[in-house]
Each structure stands twice: as structure tokens, then as C-alpha cells.
Coordinates of C-alpha atoms in Angstrom, one line a residue:
X232 CA -45.3 -22.2 -18.3
X233 CA -44.2 -23.8 -21.4
X234 CA -41.1 -24.5 -22.9
X235 CA -42.1 -22.8 -26.2
X236 CA -39.9 -19.3 -25.3
X237 CA -37.1 -21.0 -24.2
X238 CA -37.2 -23.6 -27.2
X239 CA -37.7 -20.3 -29.3
X240 CA -34.5 -18.9 -28.1
X241 CA -32.4 -21.7 -28.0
X242 CA -33.4 -22.4 -31.8
X243 CA -31.9 -19.1 -32.7
X244 CA -28.8 -19.8 -31.0
X245 CA -28.5 -23.1 -32.9
X246 CA -28.9 -21.4 -36.2
X247 CA -26.4 -18.9 -35.1
X248 CA -24.1 -21.0 -34.1
X249 CA -24.4 -23.1 -37.0
X250 CA -23.7 -20.3 -39.8
X251 CA -20.5 -19.2 -37.4
X252 CA -18.8 -22.4 -38.6
X253 CA -18.6 -20.6 -42.1
X254 CA -15.9 -18.3 -40.2
X255 CA -15.2 -20.9 -37.4
X256 CA -14.2 -24.1 -39.1
X257 CA -13.1 -26.5 -36.5
X258 CA -15.7 -25.1 -33.9
X259 CA -18.5 -27.7 -34.1
X260 CA -17.8 -31.0 -32.7
X261 CA -21.3 -32.4 -33.0
X262 CA -24.4 -31.7 -34.5
X263 CA -27.6 -33.8 -33.9
X264 CA -30.0 -32.7 -36.3
X265 CA -32.5 -35.0 -35.1
X266 CA -33.4 -38.3 -33.3
X267 CA -31.9 -40.5 -36.0
X268 CA -29.3 -40.1 -38.9
X269 CA -27.6 -42.1 -41.5
X270 CA -24.9 -40.6 -43.8
X271 CA -26.3 -40.9 -47.6
X272 CA -23.8 -38.9 -49.0
X273 CA -20.0 -39.5 -49.8
X274 CA -19.6 -35.8 -49.6
X275 CA -16.4 -36.0 -46.8
X276 CA -12.8 -36.9 -47.0
X277 CA -10.7 -39.9 -45.4
X278 CA -7.5 -37.4 -45.6
X279 CA -9.1 -34.6 -43.9
X280 CA -11.0 -33.9 -40.8
X281 CA -14.6 -32.8 -41.8
X282 CA -17.7 -31.7 -40.0
X283 CA -20.4 -33.8 -41.7
X284 CA -22.3 -31.0 -43.7
X285 CA -25.3 -33.1 -43.6
X286 CA -28.6 -31.5 -44.5
X287 CA -27.3 -28.3 -43.1
X288 CA -25.3 -26.9 -45.7
X289 CA -27.4 -23.8 -46.3
X290 CA -28.2 -22.9 -43.3
X291 CA -24.4 -22.6 -42.4
X292 CA -24.2 -19.7 -44.9
X293 CA -27.3 -17.2 -44.4
X294 CA -25.6 -15.1 -41.4
X295 CA -22.7 -12.6 -41.4
X296 CA -20.5 -12.4 -38.5
X297 CA -22.5 -8.8 -37.5
X298 CA -25.6 -10.8 -37.8
X299 CA -24.4 -13.2 -35.0
X300 CA -23.0 -10.5 -33.0
X301 CA -26.2 -8.4 -32.9
X302 CA -28.7 -11.4 -32.8
X303 CA -27.2 -12.8 -29.8
X304 CA -26.9 -9.6 -28.1
X305 CA -30.8 -9.4 -28.5
X306 CA -31.0 -13.1 -27.5
X307 CA -29.3 -12.3 -24.2
X308 CA -31.5 -9.2 -23.5
X309 CA -34.6 -11.7 -23.9
X310 CA -33.2 -14.1 -21.7
X311 CA -32.7 -11.7 -18.8
X312 CA -36.2 -10.5 -19.3
X313 CA -37.5 -14.2 -19.3
X314 CA -35.4 -14.9 -16.2
X315 CA -37.4 -11.9 -14.0
X316 CA -40.2 -14.3 -14.0
X317 CA -38.9 -17.8 -14.7
X318 CA -39.8 -20.4 -12.2
X319 CA -37.4 -22.1 -10.1
X320 CA -37.4 -25.6 -12.2
X321 CA -36.4 -23.3 -15.2
X322 CA -33.3 -21.4 -13.7
X323 CA -30.8 -24.2 -14.5
X324 CA -31.6 -23.8 -18.5
X325 CA -31.8 -20.2 -18.4
X326 CA -28.7 -19.9 -17.0
X327 CA -27.2 -22.6 -19.2
X328 CA -28.6 -20.9 -22.5
X329 CA -27.6 -17.0 -21.1
X330 CA -23.9 -18.5 -20.5
X331 CA -23.5 -20.0 -24.2
X332 CA -25.2 -17.4 -26.0
X333 CA -22.9 -15.4 -24.3
X334 CA -20.1 -17.6 -25.2
X335 CA -21.2 -17.5 -29.0
X336 CA -21.2 -13.4 -29.1
X337 CA -17.9 -13.4 -27.4
X338 CA -16.4 -15.7 -30.0
X339 CA -18.1 -13.8 -32.6
X340 CA -16.7 -10.7 -31.3
X341 CA -12.8 -12.5 -31.6
X342 CA -13.7 -13.3 -35.0
X343 CA -14.7 -9.8 -35.8
X344 CA -11.2 -8.8 -34.7
X345 CA -11.9 -7.5 -31.1
X346 CA -8.6 -8.0 -29.2
X347 CA -9.0 -9.3 -25.5
X348 CA -6.4 -10.4 -22.7
X349 CA -5.9 -14.3 -22.4
X350 CA -7.7 -14.4 -19.1
X351 CA -10.9 -12.5 -20.9
X352 CA -10.9 -15.0 -23.9
X353 CA -10.9 -18.2 -21.5
X354 CA -13.3 -16.4 -18.9
X355 CA -15.3 -15.3 -21.9
X356 CA -15.3 -18.6 -23.7
X357 CA -15.0 -21.2 -21.1
X358 CA -16.4 -19.3 -18.1
X359 CA -12.8 -20.0 -16.1
X360 CA -9.5 -18.1 -15.5
X361 CA -6.8 -20.2 -14.4
X362 CA -4.7 -18.8 -11.5
X363 CA -0.9 -18.2 -12.3
X364 CA 0.8 -21.3 -11.9
X365 CA 4.0 -21.4 -9.4
X366 CA 6.8 -21.1 -11.9
X367 CA 8.6 -23.1 -9.3
X368 CA 6.8 -26.2 -9.7
X369 CA 8.5 -26.2 -13.0
X370 CA 12.0 -26.6 -11.7
X371 CA 10.8 -29.1 -9.1
X372 CA 9.0 -31.3 -11.5
X373 CA 12.1 -31.6 -13.7
X374 CA 14.7 -32.4 -10.5
X375 CA 12.0 -35.3 -9.3
X376 CA 11.6 -36.4 -12.7
X377 CA 15.4 -36.5 -13.1
X378 CA 16.3 -38.0 -9.9
X379 CA 13.7 -41.1 -10.4
X380 CA 15.4 -42.0 -13.8
X381 CA 18.7 -44.0 -14.3
X382 CA 21.8 -43.0 -15.7
X383 CA 24.8 -40.2 -15.6
X384 CA 23.1 -37.8 -17.4
X385 CA 21.7 -34.7 -16.7
X386 CA 17.7 -34.3 -15.7
X387 CA 16.9 -33.1 -19.1
X388 CA 18.8 -35.5 -20.7
X389 CA 17.2 -38.5 -18.8
X390 CA 14.0 -37.2 -19.3
X391 CA 14.4 -37.2 -23.3
X392 CA 15.9 -40.7 -22.9
X393 CA 12.8 -42.3 -21.1
X394 CA 10.4 -40.3 -23.8
X395 CA 12.3 -42.2 -26.2
X396 CA 11.9 -45.5 -24.7
X397 CA 7.8 -45.1 -24.3
X398 CA 7.5 -44.5 -27.9
X399 CA 5.0 -46.9 -29.6
X400 CA 6.7 -48.4 -32.6
X401 CA 4.2 -48.0 -36.1
X402 CA 4.2 -51.3 -36.8
X403 CA 2.4 -51.7 -33.0
X404 CA 0.2 -48.6 -33.1
X405 CA -2.8 -50.6 -34.7
X406 CA -2.5 -53.6 -31.9
X407 CA -1.9 -50.8 -29.1
X408 CA -5.0 -48.4 -30.2
X409 CA -7.7 -51.7 -31.0
X410 CA -6.2 -52.8 -27.3
X411 CA -7.1 -49.8 -25.6
X412 CA -10.3 -48.6 -27.5
X413 CA -12.0 -52.2 -26.5
X414 CA -10.2 -52.1 -22.6
X415 CA -11.9 -48.8 -22.4
X416 CA -15.0 -49.4 -23.8
X417 CA -15.6 -52.4 -21.3
X418 CA -14.7 -50.7 -19.0
X419 CA -17.4 -47.8 -19.6
X420 CA -20.0 -50.2 -19.5
X421 CA -19.0 -51.8 -16.2
X422 CA -18.9 -48.7 -14.8
X423 CA -21.9 -47.1 -16.2
X424 CA -24.4 -50.0 -16.1
X425 CA -27.3 -48.4 -16.6
X426 CA -26.2 -46.9 -20.2
X427 CA -27.8 -48.3 -23.1
X428 CA -25.6 -50.7 -25.1
X429 CA -23.4 -48.7 -27.5
X430 CA -21.0 -49.5 -30.5
X431 CA -17.7 -50.3 -30.2
X432 CA -15.6 -47.7 -32.4
X433 CA -13.9 -48.9 -35.3
X434 CA -10.0 -48.4 -35.1
X435 CA -7.8 -48.1 -37.9
X436 CA -4.2 -46.5 -38.5
X437 CA -3.0 -44.8 -41.6
X438 CA -0.6 -41.9 -42.5
X439 CA -2.4 -38.5 -42.4
X440 CA -1.1 -35.1 -42.8
X441 CA 1.6 -33.5 -40.7
X442 CA 0.1 -32.4 -37.4
X443 CA -3.0 -34.5 -37.4
X444 CA -3.4 -36.6 -34.6
X445 CA -6.5 -38.6 -36.1
X446 CA -9.1 -38.7 -38.6
X447 CA -13.1 -38.9 -37.5
X448 CA -15.9 -40.3 -39.5
X449 CA -19.2 -40.7 -38.6
X450 CA -21.7 -43.0 -40.1
X451 CA -24.6 -42.6 -38.4
X452 CA -26.3 -42.5 -34.7
X453 CA -29.5 -43.3 -33.2
X454 CA -31.1 -43.2 -29.9
X455 CA -28.7 -46.1 -28.7
X456 CA -25.8 -46.4 -30.7
X457 CA -23.2 -44.3 -32.7
X458 CA -21.8 -45.6 -35.6
X459 CA -18.1 -44.1 -35.7
X460 CA -14.6 -44.7 -37.0
X461 CA -11.3 -43.2 -35.8
X462 CA -8.1 -43.5 -37.9
X463 CA -4.9 -42.6 -36.0
X464 CA -2.1 -41.2 -37.7
X465 CA 1.0 -43.0 -37.8
X466 CA 3.0 -40.1 -38.4
X467 CA 2.3 -38.7 -35.2
X468 CA 4.6 -38.9 -31.9
X469 CA 2.7 -41.6 -30.0
X470 CA 3.9 -42.3 -26.4
X471 CA 2.3 -44.7 -23.8
X472 CA 0.7 -41.9 -21.9
X473 CA -0.3 -40.1 -25.2
X474 CA -2.3 -43.2 -26.4
X475 CA -4.1 -43.7 -23.4
X476 CA -5.1 -39.9 -22.9
X477 CA -6.5 -40.1 -26.5
X478 CA -8.5 -43.1 -26.5
X479 CA -10.2 -42.5 -23.0
X480 CA -10.6 -38.9 -23.4
X481 CA -12.0 -38.8 -27.0
X482 CA -13.7 -42.1 -27.1
X483 CA -14.9 -43.6 -24.3
X484 CA -15.7 -43.1 -21.5
X485 CA -15.1 -39.3 -22.8
X486 CA -16.5 -37.3 -25.7
X487 CA -18.2 -40.4 -27.5
X488 CA -20.2 -41.9 -24.5
X489 CA -20.8 -37.6 -23.8
X490 CA -21.8 -37.3 -27.4
X491 CA -24.4 -40.0 -27.1
X492 CA -25.8 -39.2 -24.0
X493 CA -26.3 -35.6 -24.9
X494 CA -27.9 -36.6 -28.2
X495 CA -30.5 -38.7 -26.0
X496 CA -31.2 -36.2 -23.8
X497 CA -31.9 -33.7 -26.6
X498 CA -34.4 -36.8 -27.9
X499 CA -35.5 -37.2 -24.4
X500 CA -36.2 -33.5 -23.8
X501 CA -36.5 -31.8 -27.3
X502 CA -34.4 -29.1 -26.1
X503 CA -32.5 -27.6 -29.1
X504 CA -29.3 -26.6 -27.2
X505 CA -28.7 -30.2 -26.3
X506 CA -27.9 -30.9 -29.8
X507 CA -24.9 -29.4 -30.6
X508 CA -21.2 -29.1 -28.9
X509 CA -19.5 -26.4 -30.2
X510 CA -15.8 -26.0 -28.9
X511 CA -15.6 -22.5 -27.8
X512 CA -18.5 -22.2 -24.9
X513 CA -19.0 -23.0 -21.5
X514 CA -19.8 -27.0 -21.8
X515 CA -16.5 -27.4 -23.8
X516 CA -14.6 -27.0 -20.2
X517 CA -16.7 -29.5 -19.1
X518 CA -16.4 -32.1 -21.7
X519 CA -13.2 -31.5 -21.9
X520 CA -12.2 -31.7 -18.4
X521 CA -14.5 -34.5 -17.5
X522 CA -13.2 -36.4 -20.2
X523 CA -9.8 -36.7 -18.9
X524 CA -11.2 -36.7 -15.6
X525 CA -13.1 -39.8 -16.4
X526 CA -9.6 -41.6 -17.4
X527 CA -8.5 -41.6 -13.8
X528 CA -12.2 -42.7 -12.6
X529 CA -11.7 -45.7 -14.3
X530 CA -8.9 -46.4 -12.1
X531 CA -10.4 -45.7 -9.2
X532 CA -8.2 -42.3 -9.3
X533 CA -5.2 -44.2 -8.5
X534 CA -2.1 -43.4 -10.4
X535 CA -0.9 -46.9 -9.5
X536 CA -3.9 -48.8 -11.0
X537 CA -3.5 -46.4 -14.0
X538 CA 0.2 -47.5 -14.2
X539 CA -0.4 -50.9 -13.8
X540 CA -3.0 -51.0 -16.7
X541 CA -0.3 -49.4 -19.0
X542 CA 2.2 -52.0 -18.2
X543 CA -0.3 -54.8 -18.8
X544 CA -2.0 -53.5 -21.9
X545 CA 0.4 -50.7 -23.7
X546 CA 3.9 -51.6 -23.1
X547 CA 2.7 -55.2 -23.7
X548 CA 1.0 -54.6 -27.1
X549 CA 4.0 -52.1 -28.1
X550 CA 6.7 -54.7 -27.0
X551 CA 8.1 -52.0 -25.0
X552 CA 10.1 -52.4 -21.7
X553 CA 7.6 -53.1 -19.1
X554 CA 10.0 -52.3 -16.0
X555 CA 9.6 -48.8 -17.2
X556 CA 6.0 -49.0 -16.2
X557 CA 6.8 -48.0 -12.5
X558 CA 7.8 -44.7 -13.6
X559 CA 4.5 -43.8 -15.0
X560 CA 2.7 -42.4 -12.1
X561 CA 5.7 -39.7 -11.9
X562 CA 5.7 -39.6 -15.5
X563 CA 2.2 -38.7 -15.5
X564 CA 2.6 -36.0 -12.9
X565 CA 5.2 -34.4 -14.9
X566 CA 3.0 -34.6 -18.0
X567 CA 0.3 -32.7 -16.2
X568 CA 2.5 -30.1 -14.7
X569 CA 4.2 -29.8 -18.2
X570 CA 0.6 -28.8 -19.6
X571 CA 0.5 -25.9 -17.0
X572 CA 3.7 -24.8 -18.6
X573 CA 2.0 -24.8 -21.9
X574 CA -0.7 -22.9 -20.4
X575 CA 1.7 -20.2 -19.2
X576 CA 3.8 -20.1 -22.1
X577 CA 0.5 -19.4 -24.3
X578 CA -0.9 -16.7 -22.2
X579 CA 2.5 -14.9 -21.8
X580 CA 2.7 -14.8 -25.7
X581 CA -0.8 -13.6 -26.0
X582 CA -0.7 -11.1 -23.5
X583 CA 2.7 -9.5 -25.2
X584 CA 4.8 -10.2 -22.3
X585 CA 7.0 -12.7 -23.8
X586 CA 7.9 -13.2 -27.6
X587 CA 7.7 -16.3 -29.6
X588 CA 11.3 -16.8 -29.0
X589 CA 11.3 -16.4 -25.3
X590 CA 8.2 -19.0 -24.9
X591 CA 10.1 -21.7 -27.2
X592 CA 13.3 -21.5 -25.0
X593 CA 11.1 -21.7 -21.6
X594 CA 9.2 -24.8 -23.0
X595 CA 12.5 -26.5 -24.2
X596 CA 14.1 -25.7 -20.6
X597 CA 12.0 -27.5 -19.0
X598 CA 11.7 -30.6 -21.5
X599 CA 7.7 -29.7 -21.9
X600 CA 8.7 -30.1 -25.7
X601 CA 11.8 -31.8 -27.2
X602 CA 14.8 -29.6 -28.2
X603 CA 14.1 -27.9 -31.3
X604 CA 10.6 -28.1 -31.1
X605 CA 9.5 -25.1 -28.9
X606 CA 8.9 -22.8 -31.9
X607 CA 6.6 -25.2 -33.6
X608 CA 4.9 -25.6 -30.5
X609 CA 4.3 -21.8 -30.0
X610 CA 3.3 -21.2 -33.5
X611 CA 0.7 -23.7 -33.0
X612 CA -0.9 -21.4 -30.0
X613 CA -1.9 -19.2 -32.2
X614 CA -3.5 -21.4 -34.9
X615 CA -5.3 -23.1 -32.4
X616 CA -7.7 -22.4 -29.6
X617 CA -6.0 -19.8 -27.5
X618 CA -7.8 -21.0 -24.3
X619 CA -6.9 -25.1 -25.0
X620 CA -4.9 -25.6 -22.0
X621 CA -7.5 -23.9 -19.9
X622 CA -10.4 -25.8 -21.5
X623 CA -8.8 -29.1 -20.7
X624 CA -6.1 -29.4 -17.9
X625 CA -7.4 -26.7 -15.7
X626 CA -10.9 -27.5 -16.4
X627 CA -10.1 -31.2 -15.4
X628 CA -8.8 -29.9 -12.0
X629 CA -11.9 -28.0 -12.0
X630 CA -14.2 -30.7 -12.5
X631 CA -12.1 -33.3 -10.4
X632 CA -12.5 -31.2 -7.2
X633 CA -16.2 -30.9 -7.8
X634 CA -16.6 -34.5 -8.3
X635 CA -14.6 -35.0 -5.1
X636 CA -16.5 -32.5 -2.8
X637 CA -19.8 -33.6 -4.2
X638 CA -19.1 -37.1 -3.6
X639 CA -16.7 -37.2 -0.5
X640 CA -14.1 -39.1 -2.8
X641 CA -17.0 -42.1 -3.8
X642 CA -15.9 -43.0 -7.0
X643 CA -19.1 -45.0 -7.9
X644 CA -21.0 -41.8 -6.8
X645 CA -18.6 -39.9 -9.3
X646 CA -19.5 -42.3 -12.2
X647 CA -23.5 -41.4 -11.4
X648 CA -22.7 -37.6 -10.9
X649 CA -20.8 -37.8 -14.6
X650 CA -23.8 -39.7 -16.2
X651 CA -26.2 -37.2 -14.7
X652 CA -24.7 -34.1 -15.7
X653 CA -23.9 -35.3 -19.4
X654 CA -27.9 -35.4 -19.9
X655 CA -28.3 -32.1 -17.7
X656 CA -27.9 -28.0 -17.7
X657 CA -25.0 -27.3 -15.6
X658 CA -22.7 -24.3 -14.7
X659 CA -18.5 -24.8 -14.8
X660 CA -17.9 -21.5 -12.9
X661 CA -21.0 -22.8 -10.6
X662 CA -18.7 -26.1 -10.2
X663 CA -15.7 -24.0 -9.2
X664 CA -17.0 -21.7 -6.8
X665 CA -19.3 -24.3 -5.0
X666 CA -22.6 -22.8 -6.2
X667 CA -23.6 -25.6 -8.5
X668 CA -25.3 -28.8 -7.4
X669 CA -27.7 -31.1 -8.9
X670 CA -29.6 -34.4 -7.8
X671 CA -27.8 -37.9 -8.6

């Protein structure tokens, strides 16, 4: 059986996904239109994050939301018919397309005004439903962090002081980000030696609009390299763990590595679905979750090794008190729990169980945001991806548990598995329930 039928369905899926960017401006993270690309136009801004509008401007405006909803529903029916006689070797691809066409259909229905519960949203977009978090862990996290910190103040005030002491000064930000980018680049090459060489991202800092963390500029790519620049916002509240998470997650071995490997797979297989990275799809849960997990893998999944790296690289470059680095393993644990607190707050606001005021008070009660900033965080839930913390934090744990099960905890094997998955069809729900396996 040839790939022609599935390629046609996948091509139609790509067209619908591109058209939807007219209505869902931040959905497309990456699109590879062909084997090689170089920017030939200056139609972009250094002040705002923009999706490169190269060669696809007209294709993005040819269909309405109704067209996409109805067209993707038809594609789903076609895929189900195809699946009835598909060969075993085709099944991962068929299931992958079924999941992603469904995700696009679901997102389109959301954009058209259909209302769903929070869990329905995350299941429809990412194939995941986060279990309700034990709220007792929030109290325990504050007590544990407070007990470890010096000073006569209460737990929350001590946590706030620690946060102040781990902020990166503006005049040190470029040095910190440059050092982190180079270190994570070198670690990626060392741990994934079979991958082709690729370009080290250019790093800059500048003042950007409020709320923007960074601005990415893509200048071109080919099979083995990506030419990319990132400008980090001097006005953003950079702390040690935020800087580490941003570079490892957003650059290498996270998204930039994944973009390149996926583009290579697109070139090698000619499967159209490998060419795009929409934000609202099952794949997003994998590349967000695996990007976060890969940071820990750089340090053999050891928080102590990560803290030593932060001490020697970030604290040093930022001119911070290196004596505080010993508290970073506990701080990372607190941050992880705080993100589950944000997940629960966003779920309860979305489902109408909490008002925005109640959610803001909850976040500030546990120092998941600083006093006075709770409402801004809550309002951000409505403006950003509703399932952000499911697609990032819960997905990180789902992917991490999957890596542990499949490799028996062997970290070098986890790197091989990660590399394989970056170029393959996969199932995130299958990773969760143990039904998905792949040779690596």
C-alpha cells in the first residue's frame, strides 16, 4: 500500500491548520514548508513575536472556521475508513493523524464558541486529563520551604526573601543567558552524539513589551542547521530557575532541537504532518513535556547535580550568593508544586467553581505568585492557552514516567528514546496508559 492516501489526508490537515492561524494567532510554533528555507523578506518585527509569513500568506486565509470544522470532520471519517484495512506498519501514523485531526477539529469548535469543561478541553487538545491535585501538598510545600530558609519571619515572607535573592540583575542577564545557551548546547551534543551538528542560537537581551518573555527570530534552516536568534526581555522577572528552565526548554535540548529533528523527519519521510508544530495538539503535550524533562536528563535526573550547575554557572555569572545554591533542589520542588497550584486555579476558574478573586487569593496564599500579582496571573489564564499547565507540567511528569518505565531508569537509554520520539509518530495517551511502545 502506498502513502498517497494518507499523504493527501495529511496535506489537507496541514491546509486547515495553516488557515486557522488567521483566527488562532499564536497556535503555530513552527512550520517547515520544504527541505530548505532562507528568509528573503523583512516582513517581521523585532518588537513583537511574529510567525514567519514566508510563502504561505495566501493559504492562511482561504477557509472559514466552519470550513475547518466540517472539513476536519470529513477527514476523521476518511481516516476511520482507511484504518479498517491499514497495514500494521501504518497504524502508528493513522492513529497519530486521527489524534491530530481531532485536536484541530476540537480547537476549531472552541474558537467558534462551543463551551467545554476544563478537563474536556485538555483531553480534546492534548489527550490528557490531569487528576485533581492533593491540596494538602500545597500547605506542606510552604511549611517545608519555610523551615529550610533562615530568618525569624513567617514561611511566606522567608520564601519571598529567597525569591528576591535569586533574581538576576538586568546588567548580568546577557552573560547568564549566553552562558546557559552555550552550556546546554554542549550538553546536548554530548548526550546525543549521533545527531548532525546544528547552529548555536544567537543570544541577545533588550527591553520588550510587558508580559513578553522573549522574542524569537528565525532566519533560515536546512537539514542540519537552524539559524535562530532569541532576544530575552530585560523587563521580565528573571530568577535562577526561570533562566535555566527557559534555555533548556525553549532552546536545546528542548524545542530548537526538536524542531530540527522533526524537520529532518519531514524531509526523510515526506510525511506532511511532520512539518508543523501547532500549540493545540497532542504532539504539543509531548514536546512541551519532554523539553522540560530533558533538562533533568542533562543532570542524570539528579536535582543535586542541577543545583551544582546552577551554582557554578548561573549564580556565578549573575553575581548572586552561591551559598544559596544548596537550597535549589527544594526550591525546584516548590516551583513544581506551585505550577500544579496554578493548574488547579485555572481549572476552577474555567469551570466556574472559583471567582477570579478567589483564585488570586489562593495563589498569593501559598506564594505561588507574589502578593499583589495574583489577579494578573488569573486574568492571564483566560488570555493564554487554557490547558497550559497540563500540556507543560502534567505532561512533563507523564513523559518522565514513560521514560523511566521504558528504560528501567537508564539515562543514556532515555536520551536514545527521546531522539527516536522526536522523529516518530507517537501517542501521548498511550504513554500514559502504557499501551504505546517504540523500538529505540
